[in-house]
Short mmCIF file of C-alpha atoms (C1' of nucleotides) in Angstrom, two decimals:
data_model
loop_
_atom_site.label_atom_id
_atom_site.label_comp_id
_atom_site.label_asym_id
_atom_site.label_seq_id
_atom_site.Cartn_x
_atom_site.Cartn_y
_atom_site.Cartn_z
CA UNK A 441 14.06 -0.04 -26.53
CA UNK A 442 13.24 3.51 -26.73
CA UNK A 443 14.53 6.53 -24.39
CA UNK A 444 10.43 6.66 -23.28
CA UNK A 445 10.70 3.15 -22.66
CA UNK A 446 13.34 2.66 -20.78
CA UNK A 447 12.35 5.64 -18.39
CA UNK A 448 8.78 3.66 -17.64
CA UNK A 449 10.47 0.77 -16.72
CA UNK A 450 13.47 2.59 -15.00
CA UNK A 451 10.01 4.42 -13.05
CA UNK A 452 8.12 0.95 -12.83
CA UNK A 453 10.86 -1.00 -10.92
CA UNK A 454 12.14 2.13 -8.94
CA UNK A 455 8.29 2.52 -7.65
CA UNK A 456 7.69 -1.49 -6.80
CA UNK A 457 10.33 -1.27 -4.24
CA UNK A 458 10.19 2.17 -2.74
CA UNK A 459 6.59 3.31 -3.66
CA UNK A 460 5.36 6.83 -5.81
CA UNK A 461 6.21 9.61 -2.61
CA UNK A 462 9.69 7.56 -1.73
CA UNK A 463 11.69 7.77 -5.74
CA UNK A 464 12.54 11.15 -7.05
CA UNK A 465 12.60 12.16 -10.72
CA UNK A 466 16.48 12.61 -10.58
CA UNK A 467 16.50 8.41 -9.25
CA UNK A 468 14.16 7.46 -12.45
CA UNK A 469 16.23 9.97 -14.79
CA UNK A 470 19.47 8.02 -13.26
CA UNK A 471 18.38 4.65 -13.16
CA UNK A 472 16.98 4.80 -17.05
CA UNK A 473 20.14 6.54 -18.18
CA UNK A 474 18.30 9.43 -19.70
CA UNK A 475 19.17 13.19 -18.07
CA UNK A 476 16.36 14.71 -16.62
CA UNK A 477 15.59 17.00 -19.55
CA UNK A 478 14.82 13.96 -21.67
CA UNK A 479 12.17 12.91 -18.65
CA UNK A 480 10.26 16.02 -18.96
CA UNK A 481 10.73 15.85 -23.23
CA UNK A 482 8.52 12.93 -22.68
CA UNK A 483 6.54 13.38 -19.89
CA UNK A 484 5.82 17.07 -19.83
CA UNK A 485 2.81 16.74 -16.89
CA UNK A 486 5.81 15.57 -14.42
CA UNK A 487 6.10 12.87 -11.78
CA UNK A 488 2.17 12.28 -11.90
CA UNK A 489 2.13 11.51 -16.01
CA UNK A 490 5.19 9.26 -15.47
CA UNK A 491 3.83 7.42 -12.56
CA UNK A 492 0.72 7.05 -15.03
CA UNK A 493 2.55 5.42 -17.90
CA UNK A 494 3.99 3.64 -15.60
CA UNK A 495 1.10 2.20 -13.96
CA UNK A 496 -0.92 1.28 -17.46
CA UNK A 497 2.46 -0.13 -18.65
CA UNK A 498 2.62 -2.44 -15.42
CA UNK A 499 -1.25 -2.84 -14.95
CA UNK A 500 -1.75 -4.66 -18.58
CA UNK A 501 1.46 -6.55 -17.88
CA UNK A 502 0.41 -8.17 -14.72
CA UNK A 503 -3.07 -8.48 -16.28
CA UNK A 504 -1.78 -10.94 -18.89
CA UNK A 505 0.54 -12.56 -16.86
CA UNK A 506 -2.30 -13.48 -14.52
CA UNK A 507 -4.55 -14.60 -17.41
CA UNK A 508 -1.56 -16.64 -19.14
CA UNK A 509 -1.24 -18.85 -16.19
CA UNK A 510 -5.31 -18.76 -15.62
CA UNK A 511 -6.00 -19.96 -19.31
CA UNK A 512 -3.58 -23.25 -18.88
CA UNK A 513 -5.54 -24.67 -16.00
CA UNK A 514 -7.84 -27.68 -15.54
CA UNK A 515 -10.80 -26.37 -13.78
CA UNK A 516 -11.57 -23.54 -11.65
CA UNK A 517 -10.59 -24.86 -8.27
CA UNK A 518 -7.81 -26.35 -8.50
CA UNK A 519 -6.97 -23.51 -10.98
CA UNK A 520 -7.50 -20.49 -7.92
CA UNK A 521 -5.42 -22.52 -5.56
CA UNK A 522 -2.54 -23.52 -8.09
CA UNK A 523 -2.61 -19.89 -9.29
CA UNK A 524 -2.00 -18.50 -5.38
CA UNK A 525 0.52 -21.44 -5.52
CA UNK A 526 2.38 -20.26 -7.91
CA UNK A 527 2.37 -16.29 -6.81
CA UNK A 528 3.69 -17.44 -3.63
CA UNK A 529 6.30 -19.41 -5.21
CA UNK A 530 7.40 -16.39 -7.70
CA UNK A 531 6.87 -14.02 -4.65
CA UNK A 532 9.50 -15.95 -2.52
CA UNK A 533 12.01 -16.18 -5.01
CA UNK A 534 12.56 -12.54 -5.09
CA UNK A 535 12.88 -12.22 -1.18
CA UNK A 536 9.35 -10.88 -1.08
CA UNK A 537 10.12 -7.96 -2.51
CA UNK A 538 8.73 -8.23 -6.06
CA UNK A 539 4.61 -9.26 -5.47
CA UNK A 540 2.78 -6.53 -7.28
CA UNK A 541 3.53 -2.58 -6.86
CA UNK A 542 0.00 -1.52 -8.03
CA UNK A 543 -1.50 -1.59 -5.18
CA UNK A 544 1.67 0.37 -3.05
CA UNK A 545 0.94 3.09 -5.41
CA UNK A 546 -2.86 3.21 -5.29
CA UNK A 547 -3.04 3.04 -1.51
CA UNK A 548 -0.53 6.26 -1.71
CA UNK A 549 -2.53 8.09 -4.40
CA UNK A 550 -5.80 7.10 -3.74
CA UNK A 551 -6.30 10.69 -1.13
CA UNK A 552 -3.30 12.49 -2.51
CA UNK A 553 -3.89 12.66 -6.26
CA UNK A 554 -7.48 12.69 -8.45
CA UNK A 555 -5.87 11.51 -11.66
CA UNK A 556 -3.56 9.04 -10.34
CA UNK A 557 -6.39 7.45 -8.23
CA UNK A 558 -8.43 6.95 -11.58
CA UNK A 559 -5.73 5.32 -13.31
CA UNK A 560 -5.43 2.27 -10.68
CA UNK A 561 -9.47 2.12 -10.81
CA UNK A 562 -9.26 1.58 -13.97
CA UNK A 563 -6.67 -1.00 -13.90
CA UNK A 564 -8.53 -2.64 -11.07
CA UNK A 565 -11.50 -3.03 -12.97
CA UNK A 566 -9.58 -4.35 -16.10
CA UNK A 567 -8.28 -6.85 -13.60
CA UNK A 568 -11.70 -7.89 -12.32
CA UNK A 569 -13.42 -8.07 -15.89
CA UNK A 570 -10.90 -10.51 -16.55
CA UNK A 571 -10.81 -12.59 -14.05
CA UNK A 572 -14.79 -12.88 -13.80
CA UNK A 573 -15.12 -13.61 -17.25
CA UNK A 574 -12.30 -16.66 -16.22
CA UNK A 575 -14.82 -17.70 -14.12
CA UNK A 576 -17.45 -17.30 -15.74
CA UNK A 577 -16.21 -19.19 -18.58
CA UNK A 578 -16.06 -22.27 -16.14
CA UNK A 579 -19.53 -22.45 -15.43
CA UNK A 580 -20.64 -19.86 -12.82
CA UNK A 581 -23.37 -17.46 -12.50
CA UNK A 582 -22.85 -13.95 -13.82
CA UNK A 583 -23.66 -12.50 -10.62
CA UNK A 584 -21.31 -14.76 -8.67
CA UNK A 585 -18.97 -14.50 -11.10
CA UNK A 586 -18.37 -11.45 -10.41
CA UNK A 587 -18.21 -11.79 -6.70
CA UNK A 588 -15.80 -14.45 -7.51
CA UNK A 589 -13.67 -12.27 -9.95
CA UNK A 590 -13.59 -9.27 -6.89
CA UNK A 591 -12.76 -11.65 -4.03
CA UNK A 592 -9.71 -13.41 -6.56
CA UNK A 593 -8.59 -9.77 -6.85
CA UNK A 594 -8.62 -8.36 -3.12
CA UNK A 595 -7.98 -12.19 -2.01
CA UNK A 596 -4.16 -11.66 -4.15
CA UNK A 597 -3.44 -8.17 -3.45
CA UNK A 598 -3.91 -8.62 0.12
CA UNK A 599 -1.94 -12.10 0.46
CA UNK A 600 0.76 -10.05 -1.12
CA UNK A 601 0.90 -7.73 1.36
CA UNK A 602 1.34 -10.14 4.44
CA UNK A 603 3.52 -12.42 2.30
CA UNK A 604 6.05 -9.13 2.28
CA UNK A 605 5.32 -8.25 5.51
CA UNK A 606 5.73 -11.43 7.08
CA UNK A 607 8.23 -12.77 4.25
CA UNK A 608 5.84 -16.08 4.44
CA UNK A 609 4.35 -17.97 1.57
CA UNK A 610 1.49 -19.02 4.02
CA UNK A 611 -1.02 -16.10 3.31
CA UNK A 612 -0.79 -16.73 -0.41
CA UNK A 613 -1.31 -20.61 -0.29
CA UNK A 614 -4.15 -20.18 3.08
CA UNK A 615 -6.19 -17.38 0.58
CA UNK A 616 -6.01 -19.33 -2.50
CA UNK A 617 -7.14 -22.63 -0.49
CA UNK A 618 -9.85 -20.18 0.92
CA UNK A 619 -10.92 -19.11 -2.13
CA UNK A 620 -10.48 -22.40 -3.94
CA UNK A 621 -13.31 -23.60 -1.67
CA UNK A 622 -15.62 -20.30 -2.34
CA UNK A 623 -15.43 -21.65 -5.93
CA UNK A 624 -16.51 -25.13 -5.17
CA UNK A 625 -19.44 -23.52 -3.23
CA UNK A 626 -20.16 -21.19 -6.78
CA UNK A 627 -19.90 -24.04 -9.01
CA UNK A 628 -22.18 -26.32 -6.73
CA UNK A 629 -25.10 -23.74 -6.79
CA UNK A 630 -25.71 -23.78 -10.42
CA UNK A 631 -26.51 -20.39 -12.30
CA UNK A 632 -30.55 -19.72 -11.60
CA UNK A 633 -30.66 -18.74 -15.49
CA UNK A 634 -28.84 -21.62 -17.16
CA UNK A 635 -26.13 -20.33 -19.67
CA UNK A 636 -24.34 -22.53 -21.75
CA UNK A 637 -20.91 -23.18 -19.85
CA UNK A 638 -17.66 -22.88 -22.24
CA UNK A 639 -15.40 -24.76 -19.22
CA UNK A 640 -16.32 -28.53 -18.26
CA UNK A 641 -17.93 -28.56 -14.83
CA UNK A 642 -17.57 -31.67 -14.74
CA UNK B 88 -3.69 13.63 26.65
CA UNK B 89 -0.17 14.05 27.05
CA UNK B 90 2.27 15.61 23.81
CA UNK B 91 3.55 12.54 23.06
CA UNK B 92 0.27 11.07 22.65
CA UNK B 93 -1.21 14.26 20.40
CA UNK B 94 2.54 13.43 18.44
CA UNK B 95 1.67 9.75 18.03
CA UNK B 96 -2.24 10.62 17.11
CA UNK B 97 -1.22 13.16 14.23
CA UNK B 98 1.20 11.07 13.31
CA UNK B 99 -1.43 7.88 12.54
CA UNK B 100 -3.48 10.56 10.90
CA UNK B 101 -1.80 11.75 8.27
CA UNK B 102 0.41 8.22 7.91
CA UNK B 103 -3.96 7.17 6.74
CA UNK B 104 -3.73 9.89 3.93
CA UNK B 105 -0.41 10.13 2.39
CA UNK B 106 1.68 7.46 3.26
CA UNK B 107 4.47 7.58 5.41
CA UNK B 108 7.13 8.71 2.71
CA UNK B 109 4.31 11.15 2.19
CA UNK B 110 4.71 12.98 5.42
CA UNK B 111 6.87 15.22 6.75
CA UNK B 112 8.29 15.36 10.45
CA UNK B 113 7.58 19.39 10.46
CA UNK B 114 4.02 18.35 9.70
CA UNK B 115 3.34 15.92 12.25
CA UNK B 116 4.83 18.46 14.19
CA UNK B 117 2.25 21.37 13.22
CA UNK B 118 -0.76 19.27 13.21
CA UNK B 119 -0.04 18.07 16.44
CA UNK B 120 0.91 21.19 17.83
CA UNK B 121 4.32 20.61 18.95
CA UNK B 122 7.45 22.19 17.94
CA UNK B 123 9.73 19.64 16.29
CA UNK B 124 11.95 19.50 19.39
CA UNK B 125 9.54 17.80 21.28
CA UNK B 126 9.51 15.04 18.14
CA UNK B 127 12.99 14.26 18.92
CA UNK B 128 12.71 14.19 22.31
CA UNK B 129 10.05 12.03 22.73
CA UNK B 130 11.23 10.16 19.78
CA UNK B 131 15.12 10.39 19.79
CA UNK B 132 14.84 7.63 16.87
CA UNK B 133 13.84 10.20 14.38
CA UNK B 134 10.96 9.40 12.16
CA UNK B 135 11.57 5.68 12.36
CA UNK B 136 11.11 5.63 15.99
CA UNK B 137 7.69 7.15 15.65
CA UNK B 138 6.59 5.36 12.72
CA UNK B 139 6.83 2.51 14.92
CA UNK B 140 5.16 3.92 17.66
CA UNK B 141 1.73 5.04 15.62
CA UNK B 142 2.01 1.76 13.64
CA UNK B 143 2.07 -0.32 17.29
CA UNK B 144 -1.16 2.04 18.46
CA UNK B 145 -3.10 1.93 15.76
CA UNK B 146 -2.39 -1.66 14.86
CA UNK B 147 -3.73 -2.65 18.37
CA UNK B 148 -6.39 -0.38 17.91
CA UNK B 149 -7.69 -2.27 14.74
CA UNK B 150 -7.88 -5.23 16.15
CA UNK B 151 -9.68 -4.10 19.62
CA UNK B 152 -12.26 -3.00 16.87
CA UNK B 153 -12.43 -6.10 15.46
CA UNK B 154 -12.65 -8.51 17.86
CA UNK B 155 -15.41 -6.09 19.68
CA UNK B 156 -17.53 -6.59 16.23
CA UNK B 157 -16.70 -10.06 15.57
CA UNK B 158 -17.99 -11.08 19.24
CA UNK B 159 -21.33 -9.80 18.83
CA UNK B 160 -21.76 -11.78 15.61
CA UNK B 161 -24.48 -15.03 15.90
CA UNK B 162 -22.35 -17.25 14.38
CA UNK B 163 -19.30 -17.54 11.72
CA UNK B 164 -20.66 -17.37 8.34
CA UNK B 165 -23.06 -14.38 8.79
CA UNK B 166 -20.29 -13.10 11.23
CA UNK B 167 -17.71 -12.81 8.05
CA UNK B 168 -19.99 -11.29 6.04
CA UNK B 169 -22.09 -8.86 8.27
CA UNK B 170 -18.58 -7.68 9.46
CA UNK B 171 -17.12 -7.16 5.93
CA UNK B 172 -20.70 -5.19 5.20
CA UNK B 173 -20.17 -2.90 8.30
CA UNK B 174 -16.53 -2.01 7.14
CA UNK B 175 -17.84 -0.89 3.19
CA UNK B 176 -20.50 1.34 5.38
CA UNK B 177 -17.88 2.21 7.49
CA UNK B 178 -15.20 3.11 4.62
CA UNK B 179 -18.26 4.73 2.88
CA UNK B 180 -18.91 6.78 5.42
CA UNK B 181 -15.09 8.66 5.18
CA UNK B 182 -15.28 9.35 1.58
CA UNK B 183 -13.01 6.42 1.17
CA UNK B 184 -9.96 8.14 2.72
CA UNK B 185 -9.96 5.99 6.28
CA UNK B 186 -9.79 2.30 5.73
CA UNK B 187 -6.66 1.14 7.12
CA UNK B 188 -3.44 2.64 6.80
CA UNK B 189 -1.31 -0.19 8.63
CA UNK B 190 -1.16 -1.82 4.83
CA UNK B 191 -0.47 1.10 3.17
CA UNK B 192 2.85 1.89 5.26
CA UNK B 193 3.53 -1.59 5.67
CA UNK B 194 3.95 -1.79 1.34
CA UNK B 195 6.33 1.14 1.73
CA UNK B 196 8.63 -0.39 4.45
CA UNK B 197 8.23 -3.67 3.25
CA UNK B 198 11.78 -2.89 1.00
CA UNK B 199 13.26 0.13 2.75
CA UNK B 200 13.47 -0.33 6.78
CA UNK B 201 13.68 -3.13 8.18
CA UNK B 202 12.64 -2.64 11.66
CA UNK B 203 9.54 -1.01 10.62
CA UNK B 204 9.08 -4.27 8.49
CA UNK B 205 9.17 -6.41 11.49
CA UNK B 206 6.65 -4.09 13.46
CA UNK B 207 4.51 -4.51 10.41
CA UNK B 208 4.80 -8.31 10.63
CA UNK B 209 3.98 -8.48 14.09
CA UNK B 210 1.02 -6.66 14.12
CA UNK B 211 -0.32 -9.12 10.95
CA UNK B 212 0.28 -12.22 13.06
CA UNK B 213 -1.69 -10.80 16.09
CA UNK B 214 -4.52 -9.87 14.03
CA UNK B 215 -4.07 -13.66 12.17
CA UNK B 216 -4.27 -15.11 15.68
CA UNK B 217 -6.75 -12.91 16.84
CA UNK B 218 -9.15 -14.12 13.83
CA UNK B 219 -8.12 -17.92 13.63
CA UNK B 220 -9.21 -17.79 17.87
CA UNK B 221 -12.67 -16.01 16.48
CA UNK B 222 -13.17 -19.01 13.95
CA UNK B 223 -11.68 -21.80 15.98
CA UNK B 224 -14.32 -20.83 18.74
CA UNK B 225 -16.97 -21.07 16.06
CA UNK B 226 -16.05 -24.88 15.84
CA UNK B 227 -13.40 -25.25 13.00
CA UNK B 228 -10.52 -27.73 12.92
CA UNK B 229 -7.14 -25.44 13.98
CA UNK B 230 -5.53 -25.97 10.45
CA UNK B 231 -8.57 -24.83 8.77
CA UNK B 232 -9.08 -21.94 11.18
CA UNK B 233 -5.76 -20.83 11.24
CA UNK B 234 -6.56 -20.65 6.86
CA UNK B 235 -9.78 -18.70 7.17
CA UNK B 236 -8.36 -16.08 9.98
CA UNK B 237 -5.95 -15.40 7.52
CA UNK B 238 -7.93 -15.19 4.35
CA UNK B 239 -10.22 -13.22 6.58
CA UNK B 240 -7.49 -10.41 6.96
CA UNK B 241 -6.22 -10.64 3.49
CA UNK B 242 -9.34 -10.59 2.22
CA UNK B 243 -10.19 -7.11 4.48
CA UNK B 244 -6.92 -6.10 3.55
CA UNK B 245 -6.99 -6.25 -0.39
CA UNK B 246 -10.99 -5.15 -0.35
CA UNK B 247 -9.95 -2.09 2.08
CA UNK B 248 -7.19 -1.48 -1.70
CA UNK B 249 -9.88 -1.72 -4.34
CA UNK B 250 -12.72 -0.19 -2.23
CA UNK B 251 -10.50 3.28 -1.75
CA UNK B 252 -9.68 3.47 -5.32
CA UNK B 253 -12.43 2.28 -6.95
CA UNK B 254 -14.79 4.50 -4.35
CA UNK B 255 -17.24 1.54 -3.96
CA UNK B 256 -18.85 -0.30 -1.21
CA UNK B 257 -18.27 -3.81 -3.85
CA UNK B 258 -15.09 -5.28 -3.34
CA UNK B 259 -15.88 -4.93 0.11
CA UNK B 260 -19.59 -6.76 0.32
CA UNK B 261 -18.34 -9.51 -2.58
CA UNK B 262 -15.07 -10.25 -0.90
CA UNK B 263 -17.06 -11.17 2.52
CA UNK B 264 -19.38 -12.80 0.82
CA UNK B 265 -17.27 -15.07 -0.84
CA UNK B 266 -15.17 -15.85 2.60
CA UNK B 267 -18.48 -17.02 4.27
CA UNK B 268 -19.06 -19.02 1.35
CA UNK B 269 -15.15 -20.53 2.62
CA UNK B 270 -16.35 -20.73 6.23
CA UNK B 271 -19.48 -22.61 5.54
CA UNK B 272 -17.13 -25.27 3.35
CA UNK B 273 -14.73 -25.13 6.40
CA UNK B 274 -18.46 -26.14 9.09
CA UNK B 275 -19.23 -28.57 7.25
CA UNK B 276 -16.02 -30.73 7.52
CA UNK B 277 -15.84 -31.48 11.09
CA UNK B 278 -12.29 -31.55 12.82
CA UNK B 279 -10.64 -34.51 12.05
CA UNK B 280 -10.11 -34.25 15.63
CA UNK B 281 -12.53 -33.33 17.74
CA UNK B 282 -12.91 -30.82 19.73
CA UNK B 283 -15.53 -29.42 22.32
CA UNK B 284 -16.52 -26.15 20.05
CA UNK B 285 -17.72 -23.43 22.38
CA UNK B 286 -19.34 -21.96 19.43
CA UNK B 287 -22.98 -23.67 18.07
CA UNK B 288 -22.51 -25.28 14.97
CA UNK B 289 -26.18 -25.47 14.78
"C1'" DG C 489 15.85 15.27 -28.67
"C1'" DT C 490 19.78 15.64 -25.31
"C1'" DC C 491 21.90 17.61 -21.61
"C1'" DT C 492 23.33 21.05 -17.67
"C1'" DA C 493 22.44 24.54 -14.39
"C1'" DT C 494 19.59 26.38 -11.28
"C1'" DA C 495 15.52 28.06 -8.72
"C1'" DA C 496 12.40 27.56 -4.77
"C1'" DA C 497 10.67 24.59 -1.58
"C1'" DC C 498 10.97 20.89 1.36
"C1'" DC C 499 13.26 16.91 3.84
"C1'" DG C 500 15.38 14.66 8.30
"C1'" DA C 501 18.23 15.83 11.81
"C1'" DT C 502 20.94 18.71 15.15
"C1'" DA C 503 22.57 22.52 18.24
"C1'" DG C 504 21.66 25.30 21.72
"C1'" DA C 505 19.00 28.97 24.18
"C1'" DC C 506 15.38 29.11 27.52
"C1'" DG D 324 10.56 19.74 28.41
"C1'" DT D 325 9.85 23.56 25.02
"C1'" DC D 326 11.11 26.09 21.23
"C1'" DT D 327 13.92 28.34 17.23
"C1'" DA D 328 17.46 28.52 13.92
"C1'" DT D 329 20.03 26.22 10.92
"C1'" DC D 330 22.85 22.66 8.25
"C1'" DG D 331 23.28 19.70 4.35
"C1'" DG D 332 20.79 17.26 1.21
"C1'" DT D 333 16.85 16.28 -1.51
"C1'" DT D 334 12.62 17.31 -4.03
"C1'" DT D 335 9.82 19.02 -8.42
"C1'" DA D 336 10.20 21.85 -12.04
"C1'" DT D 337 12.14 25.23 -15.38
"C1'" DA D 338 15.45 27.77 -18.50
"C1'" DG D 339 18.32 27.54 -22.01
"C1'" DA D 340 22.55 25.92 -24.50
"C1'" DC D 341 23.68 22.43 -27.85
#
DNA sequence: GTCTATAAACCGATAGAC
DNA sequence: GTCTATCGGTTTATAGAC
């Protein structure tokens, strides 16, 4: 693992726990090992090119984490609600502190800093082509797909906030069952221009 | 409006726009036009102390302005969604700076203080009971009420994220769109046991 | 590429005059 | 209750030796 490396993921874990405005260059330089010299070697634009890396480092992560456990389930249902299942699960076992950091960071960046605030856009919408093509694949609608794909999004990043706050699995498993029975409500109101489903509706 | 108020107010204000790590007690100071002596002295906690006091205002605030809109609303499903439409116009309307900043400091604390965790968590669960009364008067089983009120706020919650940094009204209009899609699911199986519903079911 | 020293500004918090 | 001055520590960022 290079020096580079290790200073994103020094800057990645730092910024899950304490958020961008709360860790310090000196705390990343520390944590990684590297003096702060060797932080600015590789990241001459400062905190705000670091936090970048860091983001697109943790934003594709997450991404294919999510569609890893997505890919290996049944049916779209039971897939949202085991998925939510499963977050709260992983969520708990950390003491609620590990859920996802990417939004922390874009709710601090998203008046404070221009570039920053187009880096988690981007990573959003990466997140939501994914997950409506996941749906889509299972035999919904383009249109409410993508409705689908946005409200699995926002539906997870805001159960991980109250299952932090409240240090409950509850909001996780109550938004997946919520969702769960959006989807049953998409996949019962076939698509108005018939595609060719990959996924069984069955 | 007293100083300890105008402290409190500036406080909330600038907690919205750059986090609460983000701001400095010498600037809620200025903005509020108080010299920092009257922080501590109103606020002997230090900047915990009135963290906890903007995060208790506003919190009750937000959900006064809730339950004002959700009352007005003809039933539950058009309720979710009309009220998730009004907040995207609302957000919209700010440039996508003011959405709600009770999430955004509640990520930051939700690793480094714990009493500011807890005042967090409390304000969640009265805005969770607040919504699963709004739905349970609309004629849902408690169980199932108790899930929607919470996907309803986790839902707002992780739309309020991707609306601010994407700049778009979407997340917003697709996540409510999707909970109604829940709610109707959730009318059309009756309580298990049941109850006189003061709302119609129609 | 690695590392140290340092500048200039800011932080939370306190002391003490008024 | 109001206000100023200040302490000790931290921040981002840079300069420059090795």
């Amino acid at each position: 693992m290079s020096t580079r490396d290790r200073i994103v993921a020094a800057a990645a874990q730092l910024y899950g726990r304490y958020g961008y405005t709360g860790v310090g260059l000196k705390q990343v330089a520390a944590e990684s090992g590297a003096p702060i010299g060797s932080l600015y070697h590789f990241f001459p634009g400062g905190k705000e090119e670091l936090a970048a890396a860091a983001l697109r480092m943790s934003g594709a992560g997450y991404q294919m984490l999510v569609e890893g456990i997505l890919e290996n389930m049944p049916d779209l249902v039971s897939g949202i609600e085991q998925s939510f299942a499963l977050a709260a699960e992983t969520v708990a076992s950390t003491g609620y502190v590990d859920a996802c950091w990417i939004e922390t960071v874009a709710l601090e960046v998203a008046s404070t800093s221009e570039p920053l605030r187009m880096v988690t856009a981007e990573i959003f919408e990466q997140w939501i082509d994914s997950c409506t093509a996941w749906v889509e694949s299972h035999g919904v609608a383009p249109e409410k797909a993508r409705e689908l794909g946005i409200a699995y999004v926002t539906g997870l990043e805001g159960a991980f906030i109250l299952a932090r706050s409240l240090q409950s699995r509850e909001p996780l498993l109550a938004t997946g069952r919520m969702l769960a029975a959006a989807a049953r409500e998409a996949l019962a109101a076939p698509p108005s221009t018939p595609v060719k489903a990959k996924g069984a509706r069955r």
